[in-house]
Short mmCIF file of C-alpha atoms in Angstrom, two decimals:
data_model
loop_
_atom_site.label_atom_id
_atom_site.label_comp_id
_atom_site.label_asym_id
_atom_site.label_seq_id
_atom_site.Cartn_x
_atom_site.Cartn_y
_atom_site.Cartn_z
CA UNK A 1 -34.01 -5.22 -20.04
CA UNK A 2 -35.99 -8.08 -21.70
CA UNK A 3 -39.19 -6.05 -21.85
CA UNK A 4 -37.33 -2.96 -23.10
CA UNK A 5 -35.83 -5.03 -25.93
CA UNK A 6 -39.27 -6.36 -26.89
CA UNK A 7 -40.64 -2.82 -26.90
CA UNK A 8 -37.80 -1.63 -29.12
CA UNK A 9 -38.38 -4.49 -31.55
CA UNK A 10 -42.11 -3.69 -31.64
CA UNK A 11 -41.43 -0.03 -32.32
CA UNK A 12 -38.97 -0.96 -35.07
CA UNK A 13 -41.77 -2.96 -36.68
CA UNK A 14 -44.07 0.06 -36.44
CA UNK A 15 -41.42 2.25 -38.02
CA UNK A 16 -40.82 -0.20 -40.87
CA UNK A 17 -44.57 -0.25 -41.52
CA UNK A 18 -44.70 3.52 -41.56
CA UNK A 19 -46.89 3.78 -38.45
CA UNK A 20 -44.13 5.76 -36.69
CA UNK A 21 -42.06 8.03 -38.96
CA UNK A 22 -38.32 7.45 -38.53
CA UNK A 23 -37.39 11.10 -38.90
CA UNK A 24 -34.41 12.88 -37.39
CA UNK A 25 -34.96 15.49 -34.71
CA UNK A 26 -33.06 17.18 -31.93
CA UNK A 27 -33.73 15.67 -28.52
CA UNK A 28 -32.61 16.32 -24.98
CA UNK A 29 -29.82 13.91 -24.02
CA UNK A 30 -30.60 10.41 -22.81
CA UNK A 31 -27.31 10.39 -20.90
CA UNK A 32 -24.79 12.94 -19.70
CA UNK A 33 -21.10 12.49 -18.94
CA UNK A 34 -20.91 14.82 -15.95
CA UNK A 35 -17.25 14.37 -15.02
CA UNK A 36 -14.71 14.09 -13.59
CA UNK A 37 -12.45 16.70 -15.19
CA UNK A 38 -9.06 15.30 -16.30
CA UNK A 39 -10.17 11.72 -15.74
CA UNK A 40 -10.75 10.70 -19.36
CA UNK A 41 -14.17 12.14 -20.24
CA UNK A 42 -13.05 13.20 -23.72
CA UNK A 43 -11.55 9.79 -24.43
CA UNK A 44 -14.71 8.08 -23.18
CA UNK A 45 -16.94 10.07 -25.51
CA UNK A 46 -14.66 9.61 -28.52
CA UNK A 47 -14.40 5.88 -27.90
CA UNK A 48 -18.17 5.55 -27.42
CA UNK A 49 -18.57 6.92 -30.92
CA UNK A 50 -17.36 3.61 -32.33
CA UNK A 51 -21.01 2.73 -31.79
CA UNK A 52 -22.96 4.33 -34.66
CA UNK A 53 -26.07 4.63 -32.48
CA UNK A 54 -24.38 7.10 -30.12
CA UNK A 55 -24.60 10.77 -31.11
CA UNK A 56 -23.21 13.81 -29.30
CA UNK A 57 -22.78 17.56 -29.80
CA UNK A 58 -19.32 18.78 -30.76
CA UNK A 59 -18.20 21.20 -28.01
CA UNK A 60 -19.02 20.94 -24.32
CA UNK A 61 -22.41 22.57 -23.81
CA UNK A 62 -22.15 23.57 -20.12
CA UNK A 63 -25.88 24.23 -20.00
CA UNK A 64 -26.51 23.13 -16.43
CA UNK A 65 -23.73 25.25 -14.95
CA UNK A 66 -22.81 28.22 -17.19
CA UNK A 67 -25.60 28.58 -19.75
CA UNK A 68 -28.74 27.67 -17.82
CA UNK A 69 -30.18 31.17 -18.31
CA UNK A 70 -30.32 30.56 -22.08
CA UNK A 71 -33.27 28.22 -21.66
CA UNK A 72 -34.23 24.69 -22.61
CA UNK A 73 -34.85 25.39 -26.28
CA UNK A 74 -31.31 26.74 -26.61
CA UNK A 75 -30.08 23.53 -24.95
CA UNK A 76 -32.08 21.33 -27.31
CA UNK A 77 -30.65 23.20 -30.30
CA UNK A 78 -27.12 22.26 -29.24
CA UNK A 79 -27.96 18.57 -29.58
CA UNK A 80 -27.40 16.54 -32.75
CA UNK A 81 -30.32 15.22 -34.76
CA UNK A 82 -31.10 11.60 -33.94
CA UNK A 83 -33.47 8.94 -35.17
CA UNK A 84 -35.42 6.40 -33.14
CA UNK A 85 -33.04 3.93 -31.48
CA UNK A 86 -30.12 6.34 -31.41
CA UNK A 87 -28.79 7.69 -28.10
CA UNK A 88 -28.04 11.36 -27.51
CA UNK A 89 -25.22 11.92 -25.04
CA UNK A 90 -23.71 15.16 -23.76
CA UNK A 91 -20.37 15.74 -21.98
CA UNK A 92 -19.56 18.63 -19.65
CA UNK A 93 -17.13 17.42 -16.95
CA UNK A 94 -17.53 20.51 -14.77
CA UNK A 95 -21.05 19.33 -13.91
CA UNK A 96 -19.60 16.85 -11.41
CA UNK A 97 -18.56 19.49 -8.89
CA UNK A 98 -21.36 21.93 -9.73
CA UNK A 99 -23.75 22.53 -6.84
CA UNK A 100 -26.72 23.18 -9.15
CA UNK A 101 -26.24 20.69 -12.01
CA UNK A 102 -27.70 17.56 -10.32
CA UNK A 103 -30.95 19.27 -9.35
CA UNK A 104 -31.30 20.97 -12.74
CA UNK A 105 -30.72 17.77 -14.68
CA UNK A 106 -33.24 15.91 -12.54
CA UNK A 107 -35.80 18.67 -13.13
CA UNK A 108 -35.42 18.20 -16.88
CA UNK A 109 -35.53 14.41 -16.78
CA UNK A 110 -35.26 12.33 -13.58
CA UNK A 111 -34.50 9.26 -15.73
CA UNK A 112 -31.37 10.78 -17.27
CA UNK A 113 -28.46 8.35 -17.19
CA UNK A 114 -25.45 9.83 -15.44
CA UNK A 115 -21.91 8.78 -16.39
CA UNK A 116 -18.93 9.62 -14.19
CA UNK A 117 -15.28 8.87 -15.01
CA UNK A 118 -12.89 8.70 -12.06
CA UNK A 119 -9.18 8.07 -11.68
CA UNK A 120 -6.58 8.18 -8.93
CA UNK A 121 -7.14 11.68 -7.49
CA UNK A 122 -3.40 12.27 -7.10
CA UNK A 123 -2.80 11.58 -10.79
CA UNK A 124 -5.88 13.62 -11.63
CA UNK A 125 -4.57 16.62 -9.67
CA UNK A 126 -1.21 16.45 -11.46
CA UNK A 127 -2.99 16.26 -14.82
CA UNK A 128 -5.16 19.24 -13.85
CA UNK A 129 -2.04 21.21 -12.90
CA UNK A 130 -0.30 20.21 -16.16
CA UNK A 131 -3.21 21.52 -18.22
CA UNK A 132 -3.44 24.77 -16.25
CA UNK A 133 0.30 25.42 -16.42
CA UNK A 134 0.36 24.88 -20.19
CA UNK A 135 -2.38 27.50 -20.58
CA UNK A 136 -0.50 30.02 -18.44
CA UNK A 137 2.81 29.91 -20.31
CA UNK A 138 1.91 33.10 -22.13
CA UNK A 139 1.28 35.03 -18.91
CA UNK A 140 4.06 33.61 -16.77
CA UNK A 141 4.89 30.23 -15.31
CA UNK A 142 2.86 28.81 -12.45
CA UNK A 143 4.57 27.82 -9.23
CA UNK A 144 5.60 24.18 -9.04
CA UNK A 145 3.02 21.50 -8.35
CA UNK A 146 4.68 20.90 -4.99
CA UNK A 147 4.25 24.56 -4.03
CA UNK A 148 0.63 24.57 -5.10
CA UNK A 149 -0.26 21.30 -3.39
CA UNK A 150 1.55 21.50 -0.07
CA UNK A 151 3.41 24.81 0.00
CA UNK A 152 2.39 28.43 0.32
CA UNK A 153 -0.09 29.40 -2.40
CA UNK A 154 0.78 32.04 -4.95
CA UNK A 155 -0.88 35.43 -4.51
CA UNK A 156 -2.92 35.06 -7.70
CA UNK A 157 -4.50 31.75 -6.67
CA UNK A 158 -8.18 32.44 -6.06
CA UNK A 159 -8.86 29.97 -3.30
CA UNK A 160 -8.80 29.64 0.47
CA UNK A 161 -5.11 28.90 0.93
CA UNK A 162 -5.23 29.05 4.73
CA UNK A 163 -7.22 25.82 5.07
CA UNK A 164 -4.86 22.87 5.22
CA UNK A 165 -5.59 19.22 5.88
CA UNK A 166 -2.67 16.91 6.65
CA UNK A 167 -0.39 19.57 5.18
CA UNK A 168 -2.31 19.69 1.88
CA UNK A 169 -3.81 22.84 0.33
CA UNK A 170 -7.28 21.29 0.23
CA UNK A 171 -8.81 24.57 -0.95
CA UNK A 172 -6.96 24.44 -4.28
CA UNK A 173 -9.40 23.33 -6.99
CA UNK A 174 -7.09 20.65 -8.37
CA UNK A 175 -7.10 18.99 -4.95
CA UNK A 176 -10.69 19.76 -3.99
CA UNK A 177 -12.24 18.12 -7.07
CA UNK A 178 -10.54 14.83 -6.18
CA UNK A 179 -12.43 14.54 -2.89
CA UNK A 180 -15.02 12.63 -4.88
CA UNK A 181 -17.42 11.66 -2.11
CA UNK A 182 -18.32 15.28 -1.32
CA UNK A 183 -19.47 15.86 -4.89
CA UNK A 184 -20.91 12.38 -5.37
CA UNK A 185 -23.30 12.90 -2.48
CA UNK A 186 -25.17 15.60 -4.46
CA UNK A 187 -25.68 13.21 -7.38
CA UNK A 188 -26.95 10.44 -5.13
CA UNK A 189 -29.30 12.91 -3.49
CA UNK A 190 -31.01 13.38 -6.87
CA UNK A 191 -30.46 10.10 -8.78
CA UNK A 192 -30.61 6.45 -7.71
CA UNK A 193 -27.35 4.55 -8.00
CA UNK A 194 -28.95 2.46 -10.78
CA UNK A 195 -29.01 5.59 -12.94
CA UNK A 196 -25.31 6.25 -12.40
CA UNK A 197 -22.47 4.48 -14.20
CA UNK A 198 -18.91 4.80 -12.90
CA UNK A 199 -16.10 4.43 -15.45
CA UNK A 200 -12.59 3.54 -14.28
CA UNK A 201 -10.39 6.15 -15.94
CA UNK A 202 -7.25 4.07 -15.43
CA UNK A 203 -8.77 1.00 -17.14
CA UNK A 204 -10.16 3.24 -19.88
CA UNK A 205 -6.53 3.74 -20.90
CA UNK A 206 -5.24 0.22 -20.28
CA UNK A 207 -8.31 -1.68 -21.54
CA UNK A 208 -10.67 0.68 -23.40
CA UNK A 209 -12.77 -2.06 -25.02
CA UNK A 210 -14.02 -3.42 -21.68
CA UNK A 211 -14.86 0.00 -20.24
CA UNK A 212 -16.63 1.13 -23.42
CA UNK A 213 -18.56 -2.14 -23.69
CA UNK A 214 -19.79 -1.78 -20.11
CA UNK A 215 -20.90 1.78 -20.81
CA UNK A 216 -22.75 0.71 -23.97
CA UNK A 217 -24.66 -1.84 -21.91
CA UNK A 218 -25.52 0.84 -19.35
CA UNK A 219 -26.94 2.91 -22.21
CA UNK A 220 -29.14 -0.02 -23.23
CA UNK A 221 -27.19 -0.70 -26.42
CA UNK A 222 -25.67 -3.87 -27.80
CA UNK A 223 -21.91 -3.45 -27.36
CA UNK A 224 -19.85 -3.08 -30.49
CA UNK A 225 -16.57 -2.11 -28.78
CA UNK A 226 -14.00 -4.85 -29.36
CA UNK A 227 -10.26 -4.91 -28.59
CA UNK A 228 -9.46 -4.91 -32.32
CA UNK A 229 -11.16 -1.51 -32.68
CA UNK A 230 -8.44 0.13 -30.56
CA UNK A 231 -4.73 0.72 -30.89
CA UNK A 232 -2.02 2.64 -29.02
CA UNK A 233 -0.32 5.89 -29.97
CA UNK A 234 3.33 4.82 -30.49
CA UNK A 235 4.63 8.08 -28.97
CA UNK A 236 2.18 8.98 -26.18
CA UNK A 237 1.22 5.36 -25.42
CA UNK A 238 -2.39 6.57 -25.21
CA UNK A 239 -5.23 4.48 -26.71
CA UNK A 240 -6.59 5.43 -30.13
CA UNK A 241 -9.44 4.25 -32.34
CA UNK A 242 -8.40 1.97 -35.18
CA UNK A 243 -10.15 2.80 -38.45
CA UNK A 244 -11.30 0.21 -40.98
CA UNK A 245 -8.09 0.74 -43.01
CA UNK A 246 -5.98 0.03 -39.94
CA UNK A 247 -4.89 3.64 -39.42
CA UNK A 248 -5.10 5.10 -35.92
CA UNK A 249 -7.38 8.00 -35.07
CA UNK A 250 -5.89 9.50 -31.90
CA UNK A 251 -7.02 12.30 -29.66
CA UNK A 252 -5.56 15.79 -30.00
CA UNK A 253 -2.06 16.85 -29.00
CA UNK A 254 -3.34 18.11 -25.63
CA UNK A 255 -4.27 14.56 -24.60
CA UNK A 256 -1.63 12.39 -23.01
CA UNK A 257 0.59 15.32 -22.00
CA UNK A 258 3.80 14.51 -20.16
CA UNK A 259 3.32 15.10 -16.43
CA UNK A 260 6.03 16.73 -14.34
CA UNK A 261 8.02 14.57 -11.94
CA UNK A 262 6.68 15.22 -8.45
CA UNK A 263 8.74 14.87 -5.29
CA UNK A 264 8.06 11.49 -3.63
CA UNK A 265 7.43 13.17 -0.27
CA UNK A 266 4.65 15.27 -1.80
CA UNK A 267 3.10 12.21 -3.44
CA UNK A 268 3.19 10.47 -0.06
CA UNK A 269 1.50 13.42 1.64
CA UNK A 270 -1.23 13.53 -1.00
CA UNK A 271 -1.89 9.79 -0.76
CA UNK A 272 -2.21 10.05 3.00
CA UNK A 273 -4.65 12.93 2.54
CA UNK A 274 -6.78 11.14 -0.06
CA UNK A 275 -6.71 7.72 1.63
CA UNK A 276 -9.67 8.21 3.99
CA UNK A 277 -11.49 10.38 1.44
CA UNK A 278 -11.23 7.61 -1.15
CA UNK A 279 -12.64 5.05 1.29
CA UNK A 280 -15.71 7.22 1.83
CA UNK A 281 -16.20 7.33 -1.95
CA UNK A 282 -15.77 3.56 -2.32
CA UNK A 283 -18.38 2.91 0.36
CA UNK A 284 -20.75 5.42 -1.20
CA UNK A 285 -20.73 3.74 -4.63
CA UNK A 286 -20.08 0.19 -3.34
CA UNK A 287 -17.02 -0.17 -5.57
CA UNK A 288 -13.33 -0.37 -4.64
CA UNK A 289 -10.46 1.09 -6.66
CA UNK A 290 -6.73 0.49 -6.24
CA UNK A 291 -5.84 4.06 -5.28
#
């Protein structure tokens, strides 16, 4: 880190002298938020933007899973223009469980910094269900979360509903994504753990300044995230960015949705299912969470 800082200071001197032009250009991302879906990836990116050196494209690009056939120049064009010293960061949370994304990202740049947001997989599954059910209101209500998670799957559910583990429909995507260690293994097969930063999605809500500051450091930036830069939505109780005038800039209405009440017996079954899976994940990343 010391030598990198000295190099940056030297290059800044060269720029100020006109030796290196400080022009804006579109660059491939220095870091990518690869997941996990419904764990706080959108909040993480929005909160990181309190740092003026962090730049990101607007919509999710999904290059390494859905749009790879469009080519690298197409991908570069989706990026914002940045100057020397600024960090380009992309977010596409479906990358985490993509079988091809880790290898493709490494092929582009093996030094890419990988950021992963995780939360209690039971809560994540309920959040995933809540989002899906809200999108399906126009075409008919989904079965209850309990039915989807531990009951008989609906006919329209495109998954292997016959495979059950501890009474849980482990083939349902909302459950399968939360078995983090199975997906994490692919990332560790292609990137050293030093290139991967794990964000605690629960703490991102309860203490955003600390989680954002740690991520800034991982990106090689001087942290600017302070507790006074954040507030709380008085209705949703979800963290927001506090502007200079004191007004809150909160995420959209789809963030912080009310989750359905789930039967305690189903929650117990899910926690028993995820217990050993979580331990495998903790051991893999050498970090313990209170799930």
